[in-house]
Amino acid sequence: GAVVSQHPSRVICKSGTSVKIECRSLDFQATTMFWYRQFPKQSLMLMATSNEGSKATYEQGVEKDKFLINHASLTLSTLTVTSAHPEDSSFYICSARDFFLAGADTQYFGPGTRLTVL
Amino acid sequence: GQNIDQPTEMTATEGAIVQINCTYQTSGFNGLFWYQQHAGEAPTFLSYNVLDGLEEKGRFSSFLSRSKGYSYLLLKELQMKDSASYLCADNNAGNMLTFGGGTRLMVKP
């Protein structure tokens, strides 16, 4: 149980284009999903908390108009990187909590999406 | 605020035991997680401590002292496949994780 998928696993795009990344909880419902970014040899940095049916909560320094998050259902959250630039190249990872599982503090991570902006 | 410290790198020998320490300073502590992350992959959950003491899970054990703001991950009978980064993360009152910088463990034959 507690499987989280992400799509795509890798994407290469031109500067100025937008890229959408999907995060799905496959066998459980997740009212809350999290989006992280990880640069090489660095730890995960939380970008935003995605809540089903409401607006995402962004961490300080993360531009909400650039990183659009939509959490339309209990099993799907999307992150859209708008007008991507080379500095946005990174490893984007989502995680989800199992709302209905007792002691539901554990976050389960998706496999990550490696974004390369040329 | 939150501040999590762990060593950047460690090296150990196959078959040995290694202890990875983590200290934290946080407001609204709500548990301490350890994750394993192989290069280029997402983290995988190893352990969660919310009460003081040692939690054992096979070759991996995790310890927590809330009064000291201290945790460690103990890996026994090291295998080559244990070479990875180990991330310490605290769960604050808002149930959000803050990660330490990670400890890159290299297991040598």
Coordinates of N, CA, C and O in Angstrom, one line a residue, chain B:
Chain B
G1 N 11.6 28.5 14.7 CA 12.3 28.1 13.5 C 12.8 26.7 13.6 O 12.6 26.0 14.6
Q2 N 13.4 26.2 12.6 CA 13.9 24.8 12.6 C 15.3 24.7 12.1 O 15.6 25.3 11.0
N3 N 16.1 23.9 12.7 CA 17.5 23.7 12.3 C 17.8 22.3 12.5 O 17.8 21.8 13.7
I4 N 18.2 21.6 11.5 CA 18.5 20.2 11.6 C 19.9 19.9 11.1 O 20.2 20.4 10.0
D5 N 20.7 19.3 11.9 CA 22.1 19.0 11.5 C 22.4 17.6 11.5 O 22.0 16.8 12.4
Q6 N 23.1 17.1 10.5 CA 23.6 15.8 10.4 C 24.9 15.8 9.6 O 25.1 16.8 8.8
P7 N 25.8 14.8 9.8 CA 27.1 14.9 9.1 C 26.8 14.8 7.6 O 25.9 14.1 7.1
T8 N 27.7 15.4 6.9 CA 27.6 15.4 5.4 C 27.9 14.1 4.8 O 27.2 13.6 3.9
E9 N 29.0 13.5 5.2 CA 29.4 12.2 4.6 C 29.9 11.2 5.7 O 30.5 11.7 6.7
M10 N 29.8 10.0 5.5 CA 30.4 8.9 6.3 C 30.8 7.8 5.4 O 30.2 7.5 4.4
T11 N 31.8 7.1 5.9 CA 32.3 5.9 5.2 C 32.3 4.7 6.2 O 32.7 4.9 7.4
A12 N 31.9 3.6 5.8 CA 31.9 2.4 6.7 C 32.2 1.2 5.8 O 32.2 1.2 4.6
T13 N 32.6 0.1 6.5 CA 33.0 -1.2 5.8 C 31.8 -2.1 5.8 O 31.0 -2.2 6.7
E14 N 31.7 -2.9 4.7 CA 30.7 -3.9 4.6 C 30.7 -4.8 5.8 O 31.8 -5.3 6.2
G15 N 29.5 -5.1 6.3 CA 29.4 -6.0 7.5 C 29.5 -5.3 8.8 O 29.2 -5.9 9.9
A16 N 29.9 -4.0 8.8 CA 30.1 -3.3 10.1 C 28.8 -2.6 10.5 O 27.7 -2.8 9.9
I17 N 28.9 -1.8 11.6 CA 27.8 -1.1 12.1 C 28.1 0.4 11.9 O 29.2 0.8 12.2
V18 N 27.1 1.2 11.6 CA 27.3 2.7 11.5 C 26.2 3.4 12.1 O 25.0 2.9 12.1
Q19 N 26.5 4.5 12.8 CA 25.5 5.3 13.4 C 25.5 6.7 12.8 O 26.5 7.3 12.8
I20 N 24.4 7.1 12.3 CA 24.2 8.5 11.8 C 23.4 9.3 12.7 O 22.3 9.0 13.0
N21 N 24.1 10.4 13.2 CA 23.4 11.3 14.2 C 22.7 12.4 13.5 O 23.0 12.9 12.4
C22 N 21.7 12.9 14.2 CA 20.9 14.0 13.8 C 20.5 14.9 15.0 O 20.0 14.3 16.0
T23 N 20.8 16.1 15.0 CA 20.3 17.0 16.0 C 19.3 18.0 15.4 O 19.5 18.4 14.3
Y24 N 18.3 18.4 16.2 CA 17.3 19.3 15.7 C 16.9 20.3 16.7 O 17.0 20.1 17.9
Q25 N 16.5 21.5 16.2 CA 15.9 22.5 17.1 C 14.7 22.9 16.4 O 14.7 23.4 15.3
T26 N 13.6 22.7 17.0 CA 12.3 23.0 16.3 C 11.3 23.5 17.2 O 11.3 23.2 18.4
S27 N 10.3 24.2 16.7 CA 9.2 24.6 17.4 C 8.0 23.7 17.1 O 7.8 23.4 15.9
G28 N 7.3 23.2 18.1 CA 6.2 22.3 17.8 C 6.6 21.0 17.3 O 6.1 20.5 16.3
F29 N 7.5 20.3 17.9 CA 8.0 19.0 17.5 C 6.9 18.0 17.5 O 6.1 17.9 18.4
N30 N 6.8 17.2 16.4 CA 5.8 16.2 16.3 C 6.3 14.9 15.6 O 5.6 14.3 14.9
G31 N 7.5 14.6 15.9 CA 8.1 13.3 15.4 C 9.3 13.5 14.5 O 9.5 14.6 14.0
L32 N 10.1 12.5 14.4 CA 11.3 12.5 13.7 C 11.4 11.4 12.7 O 11.1 10.2 13.1
F33 N 11.6 11.7 11.4 CA 11.7 10.7 10.4 C 13.1 10.4 9.9 O 13.9 11.3 9.9
W34 N 13.3 9.2 9.5 CA 14.5 8.9 8.7 C 14.1 8.3 7.3 O 13.2 7.5 7.3
Y35 N 14.7 8.9 6.3 CA 14.5 8.4 4.9 C 15.8 8.0 4.3 O 16.9 8.6 4.6
Q36 N 15.7 7.0 3.4 CA 16.9 6.6 2.6 C 16.7 7.1 1.2 O 15.6 7.0 0.6
Q37 N 17.7 7.7 0.6 CA 17.6 8.1 -0.8 C 18.8 7.7 -1.6 O 19.9 8.2 -1.3
H38 N 18.6 6.9 -2.6 CA 19.6 6.6 -3.5 C 19.7 7.6 -4.6 O 18.7 8.3 -4.9
A39 N 20.9 7.8 -5.2 CA 21.1 8.9 -6.1 C 20.1 8.8 -7.3 O 19.9 7.8 -7.9
G40 N 19.5 10.0 -7.5 CA 18.5 10.1 -8.6 C 17.2 9.5 -8.3 O 16.3 9.4 -9.2
E41 N 17.0 9.0 -7.1 CA 15.7 8.5 -6.8 C 15.0 9.3 -5.7 O 15.6 10.1 -5.0
A42 N 13.7 9.0 -5.5 CA 13.0 9.7 -4.4 C 13.3 9.0 -3.0 O 13.8 7.9 -3.0
P43 N 13.1 9.7 -2.0 CA 13.3 9.1 -0.6 C 12.4 8.0 -0.3 O 11.2 8.0 -0.8
T44 N 12.8 7.0 0.4 CA 12.0 5.9 0.9 C 12.0 6.0 2.4 O 13.0 6.2 3.0
F45 N 10.8 5.7 3.0 CA 10.6 5.8 4.4 C 11.4 4.7 5.1 O 11.3 3.5 4.7
L46 N 12.1 5.1 6.2 CA 12.8 4.1 7.0 C 12.1 3.9 8.4 O 11.8 2.8 8.9
S47 N 12.0 5.1 9.1 CA 11.5 5.0 10.4 C 10.9 6.3 10.9 O 11.1 7.4 10.3
Y48 N 10.1 6.2 11.9 CA 9.4 7.4 12.5 C 9.4 7.2 14.0 O 8.9 6.2 14.5
N49 N 10.0 8.2 14.7 CA 10.0 8.2 16.2 C 9.3 9.4 16.7 O 9.6 10.5 16.3
V50 N 8.4 9.1 17.6 CA 7.7 10.3 18.2 C 7.9 10.2 19.7 O 7.8 11.3 20.4
L51 N 8.2 9.1 20.3 CA 8.5 8.9 21.7 C 10.0 8.6 21.9 O 10.6 8.1 21.0
D52 N 10.5 8.9 23.1 CA 11.9 8.6 23.4 C 12.1 7.1 23.3 O 11.3 6.3 23.7
G53 N 13.3 6.8 22.9 CA 13.7 5.4 22.9 C 14.2 4.9 21.6 O 14.3 5.6 20.6
L54 N 14.4 3.6 21.5 CA 14.9 2.9 20.3 C 13.8 2.1 19.7 O 13.1 1.4 20.3
E55 N 13.7 2.3 18.3 CA 12.8 1.5 17.5 C 13.6 0.6 16.6 O 14.5 1.2 15.9
E56 N 13.4 -0.7 16.7 CA 14.2 -1.6 15.9 C 13.4 -2.2 14.7 O 12.3 -2.6 14.9
K57 N 14.0 -2.2 13.5 CA 13.3 -2.7 12.4 C 14.4 -3.5 11.6 O 15.0 -2.9 10.7
G58 N 14.6 -4.7 11.9 CA 15.6 -5.5 11.2 C 16.9 -5.0 11.3 O 17.4 -4.7 12.5
R59 N 17.6 -4.7 10.2 CA 19.0 -4.2 10.3 C 19.1 -2.7 10.7 O 20.1 -2.2 11.1
F60 N 17.9 -2.0 10.6 CA 17.9 -0.6 10.9 C 17.2 -0.3 12.2 O 16.2 -0.9 12.5
S61 N 17.8 0.6 13.0 CA 17.2 1.0 14.3 C 17.2 2.5 14.3 O 18.2 3.1 13.8
S62 N 16.3 3.1 15.0 CA 16.3 4.6 15.1 C 16.0 4.9 16.6 O 15.2 4.3 17.2
F63 N 16.8 5.9 17.1 CA 16.7 6.4 18.5 C 16.3 7.8 18.5 O 16.7 8.6 17.7
L64 N 15.5 8.2 19.5 CA 15.1 9.6 19.7 C 15.2 9.9 21.2 O 14.8 9.2 22.1
S65 N 15.8 11.1 21.4 CA 15.7 11.8 22.8 C 15.2 13.2 22.5 O 15.8 14.1 22.0
R66 N 13.9 13.4 22.9 CA 13.3 14.7 22.7 C 13.9 15.7 23.6 O 14.1 16.9 23.2
S67 N 14.3 15.4 24.8 CA 14.9 16.4 25.7 C 16.2 16.9 25.2 O 16.6 18.1 25.4
K68 N 16.9 16.1 24.4 CA 18.2 16.5 23.9 C 18.1 16.9 22.4 O 19.1 17.4 21.9
G69 N 17.0 16.8 21.8 CA 16.8 17.2 20.4 C 17.8 16.4 19.6 O 18.5 16.9 18.7
Y70 N 17.8 15.1 19.8 CA 18.8 14.2 19.2 C 18.2 12.9 18.7 O 17.3 12.3 19.4
S71 N 18.6 12.5 17.6 CA 18.2 11.2 17.1 C 19.4 10.5 16.4 O 20.4 11.2 16.0
Y72 N 19.4 9.2 16.3 CA 20.4 8.5 15.4 C 19.7 7.4 14.7 O 18.7 6.8 15.1
L73 N 20.3 7.1 13.5 CA 19.9 5.9 12.8 C 21.1 4.9 12.8 O 22.2 5.3 12.6
L74 N 20.8 3.7 13.2 CA 21.8 2.7 13.4 C 21.6 1.6 12.3 O 20.5 1.1 12.2
L75 N 22.7 1.4 11.5 CA 22.6 0.4 10.5 C 23.6 -0.7 10.8 O 24.8 -0.5 10.9
K76 N 23.0 -1.9 10.9 CA 23.9 -3.1 11.2 C 24.1 -3.9 10.0 O 23.4 -3.9 9.0
E77 N 25.2 -4.7 10.1 CA 25.5 -5.7 9.0 C 25.4 -5.0 7.7 O 24.7 -5.4 6.8
L78 N 26.2 -3.9 7.6 CA 26.1 -3.1 6.4 C 26.3 -3.9 5.1 O 27.2 -4.8 5.0
Q79 N 25.6 -3.5 4.1 CA 25.7 -4.1 2.8 C 26.0 -3.0 1.8 O 25.7 -1.9 2.0
M80 N 26.6 -3.4 0.7 CA 27.0 -2.5 -0.4 C 25.8 -1.6 -0.8 O 25.9 -0.4 -1.0
K81 N 24.6 -2.3 -0.9 CA 23.4 -1.5 -1.3 C 22.9 -0.5 -0.3 O 22.0 0.3 -0.6
D82 N 23.5 -0.5 0.9 CA 23.2 0.6 1.8 C 23.8 1.9 1.5 O 23.6 2.9 2.2
S83 N 24.7 1.9 0.6 CA 25.3 3.2 0.1 C 24.2 4.1 -0.4 O 23.6 3.8 -1.4
A84 N 24.0 5.2 0.2 CA 22.9 6.1 -0.1 C 23.0 7.3 0.8 O 23.9 7.4 1.6
S85 N 22.1 8.2 0.5 CA 22.0 9.4 1.5 C 20.9 9.0 2.5 O 19.9 8.4 2.1
Y86 N 21.1 9.4 3.7 CA 20.1 9.2 4.7 C 19.7 10.6 5.3 O 20.5 11.4 5.7
L87 N 18.4 10.8 5.2 CA 17.8 12.1 5.5 C 17.1 12.0 6.8 O 16.2 11.2 7.0
C88 N 17.4 12.9 7.7 CA 16.7 13.1 8.9 C 15.7 14.3 8.7 O 16.0 15.3 8.0
A89 N 14.5 14.1 9.1 CA 13.5 15.1 8.9 C 12.6 15.2 10.2 O 12.2 14.2 10.7
D90 N 12.3 16.4 10.6 CA 11.4 16.6 11.7 C 10.0 17.0 11.2 O 9.9 17.7 10.2
N91 N 9.0 16.5 11.9 CA 7.6 16.8 11.6 C 7.1 17.8 12.6 O 7.1 17.6 13.8
N92 N 6.9 19.0 12.1 CA 6.5 20.0 13.1 C 5.0 20.0 13.4 O 4.3 19.1 12.9
A93 N 4.6 21.0 14.2 CA 3.2 21.0 14.6 C 2.2 21.1 13.5 O 1.1 20.6 13.6
G94 N 2.6 21.6 12.4 CA 1.8 21.7 11.2 C 1.8 20.5 10.3 O 1.3 20.4 9.2
N95 N 2.5 19.4 10.9 CA 2.6 18.1 10.1 C 3.3 18.3 8.8 O 3.0 17.7 7.8
M96 N 4.3 19.2 8.8 CA 5.1 19.4 7.6 C 6.6 18.9 7.9 O 7.0 19.2 9.0
L97 N 7.2 18.3 7.0 CA 8.6 17.8 7.2 C 9.6 18.9 6.8 O 9.5 19.6 5.8
T98 N 10.6 19.0 7.6 CA 11.8 19.8 7.3 C 13.0 18.9 7.3 O 13.2 18.2 8.3
F99 N 13.7 18.8 6.2 CA 14.7 17.9 6.0 C 16.1 18.5 6.4 O 16.3 19.6 6.2
G100 N 16.9 17.6 7.0 CA 18.3 18.0 7.1 C 19.0 17.9 5.8 O 18.4 17.5 4.8
G101 N 20.3 18.2 5.8 CA 21.0 18.2 4.5 C 21.3 16.8 4.0 O 21.7 16.6 2.8
G102 N 21.1 15.8 4.8 CA 21.4 14.4 4.4 C 22.8 14.0 4.7 O 23.7 14.8 4.6
T103 N 23.0 12.7 5.0 CA 24.3 12.1 5.2 C 24.6 11.1 4.1 O 23.8 10.1 4.0
R104 N 25.6 11.4 3.3 CA 25.9 10.4 2.2 C 26.8 9.3 2.8 O 27.9 9.6 3.3
L105 N 26.3 8.1 2.8 CA 27.0 7.0 3.4 C 27.6 6.2 2.3 O 26.9 5.8 1.3
M106 N 28.9 5.9 2.4 CA 29.6 5.1 1.4 C 30.0 3.8 2.1 O 30.8 3.9 3.1
V107 N 29.6 2.7 1.6 CA 30.0 1.4 2.2 C 31.0 0.8 1.3 O 30.8 0.6 0.1
K108 N 32.2 0.4 1.9 CA 33.3 -0.1 1.1 C 33.4 -1.6 1.4 O 33.2 -2.0 2.5
P109 N 33.9 -2.3 0.5 CA 34.1 -3.8 0.7 C 35.1 -4.1 1.8 O 36.0 -3.3 2.0

